[in-house]
Amino acid sequence: MKTIGILTSGGDAPGMNAAIRAAARAAFANGLRVKGIRNGYDGLIKGDIYEMNVSSVADIIHKGGTILGSARSSEFRTKEGQDKAVKVIESYGIEGIVVIGGDGSFHGANILHERGIKTIGIPGTIDNDMGYTEFTIGYTTAVETVKEAIWKLRDTSSSHGRGNVVEVMGRHCGDIALYAGVAGGAESILVPEVPVDMEQVIERVRRGKKRGKLHHIIVVAEGVGNSKEIVEKIESETGVETKLTILGHVQRGGSPSAYDAMIASEMGVKSIELLMEGQSSQAVGIKDGKIYNLPITEAVNTKSEFNRELYTIANMLAN
Ligand code: F6P
């Protein structure tokens, strides 16, 4: 192996830059040439590719976003798009590609593998929705961002005796809501993995109001789907004025947490080790605190397990 490429794809996540840096530096240490592929699979199809050197990845470990840019490519889902990408890869002499992204990006990596290009997937998404790995890069940073927001909302809620419904990201996964909700001390946490019990939410607000509680924080994962209705129901049933805060893309930005920067660094190095061993279509993850790898096809079929113990704790503490 002489030349590799690196791309980031799907929703960006804090720590992607740390992963790019680690993969590039490990590649240089192994005497490889590194091509930066801009804007995910879209850039691959267009040939938006540049030669990277040690300076290309200097001073990026602490930066949010991705210096390579990211995209959700609809063209790469087509056979024509894939054919174009393969031609580009061959014309640049790229033999292996490190793909940093979520599930969809891993599917893309497997397609390239089937077309004879060696690929390694690194899990980069704030959602933590990839079951084969304990953590995805960006998740703990997003949790910290949400926890900060919850604590700020508690301040202003308390001043006005209001309720606050905080909608957080995560697609179909409730991990951001659960971890940030527990850390932030939310009264209720609603996630797609557990049926919504509005009576319980309302009862908690009523009970809190009775004992003079001034803030009522209800964290709702976006996968639950009806934050506005939840606000209306709380207001009409309890008489507590309730605001809706949709945190949105602020959760995707910012400097990575130490944990995200650390696992990104370890995973970046592992991806190059695997390519040097001649492996392909492998997903890098973390299990029992150790970096490991398994075939991408197995990784994408591993169901994400919801942390029921933590959910039980959240309910106990809310009482
Ligand atoms: O997958 C990351 C994520 O931020 C999800 O939590 C969210 O549902 C989605 O991406 C938003 O996507 P976009 O940035 O394309 O609006």
PDB file of C-alpha atoms and ligand atoms in Angstrom, residues 11-12 72 125-127 129 169-171 176 222 249 252, ligand 1:
ATOM      1  CA  GLY A  11     -23.414  14.699   9.748  1.00  0.00           C
ATOM      2  CA  ASP A  12     -20.206  16.201  11.113  1.00  0.00           C
ATOM      3  CA  ARG A  72     -24.800  13.194   2.511  1.00  0.00           C
ATOM      4  CA  THR A 125     -21.565  10.787  14.740  1.00  0.00           C
ATOM      5  CA  ILE A 126     -23.011  12.610  17.721  1.00  0.00           C
ATOM      6  CA  ASP A 127     -25.937  10.142  17.816  1.00  0.00           C
ATOM      7  CA  ASP A 129     -26.442   4.946  17.393  1.00  0.00           C
ATOM      8  CA  MET A 169     -30.833  15.309  18.383  1.00  0.00           C
ATOM      9  CA  GLY A 170     -30.084  11.619  17.982  1.00  0.00           C
ATOM     10  CA  ARG A 171     -32.339  10.436  15.144  1.00  0.00           C
ATOM     11  CA  ILE A 176     -28.012  12.007  23.907  1.00  0.00           C
ATOM     12  CA  GLU A 222     -36.079  14.182  18.436  1.00  0.00           C
ATOM     13  CA  HIS A 249     -27.196  21.974  15.182  1.00  0.00           C
ATOM     14  CA  ARG A 252     -22.864  19.257  16.351  1.00  0.00           C
TER      15      ARG A 252
HETATM   16  O1  F6P B   1     -26.743  12.182  12.559  1.00  0.00           O
HETATM   17  C1  F6P B   1     -26.452  13.393  13.154  1.00  0.00           C
HETATM   18  C2  F6P B   1     -27.640  14.311  13.129  1.00  0.00           C
HETATM   19  O2  F6P B   1     -27.265  15.522  13.734  1.00  0.00           O
HETATM   20  C3  F6P B   1     -28.916  13.766  13.757  1.00  0.00           C
HETATM   21  O3  F6P B   1     -28.900  13.816  15.158  1.00  0.00           O
HETATM   22  C4  F6P B   1     -29.956  14.662  13.131  1.00  0.00           C
HETATM   23  O4  F6P B   1     -31.214  14.018  13.078  1.00  0.00           O
HETATM   24  C5  F6P B   1     -29.414  14.843  11.733  1.00  0.00           C
HETATM   25  O5  F6P B   1     -28.017  14.586  11.804  1.00  0.00           O
HETATM   26  C6  F6P B   1     -29.628  16.218  11.153  1.00  0.00           C
HETATM   27  O6  F6P B   1     -29.154  16.189   9.851  1.00  0.00           O
HETATM   28  P1  F6P B   1     -28.853  17.476   8.972  1.00  0.00           P
HETATM   29  O7  F6P B   1     -27.612  18.123   9.485  1.00  0.00           O
HETATM   30  O8  F6P B   1     -28.681  16.942   7.598  1.00  0.00           O
HETATM   31  O9  F6P B   1     -30.032  18.378   9.145  1.00  0.00           O
END
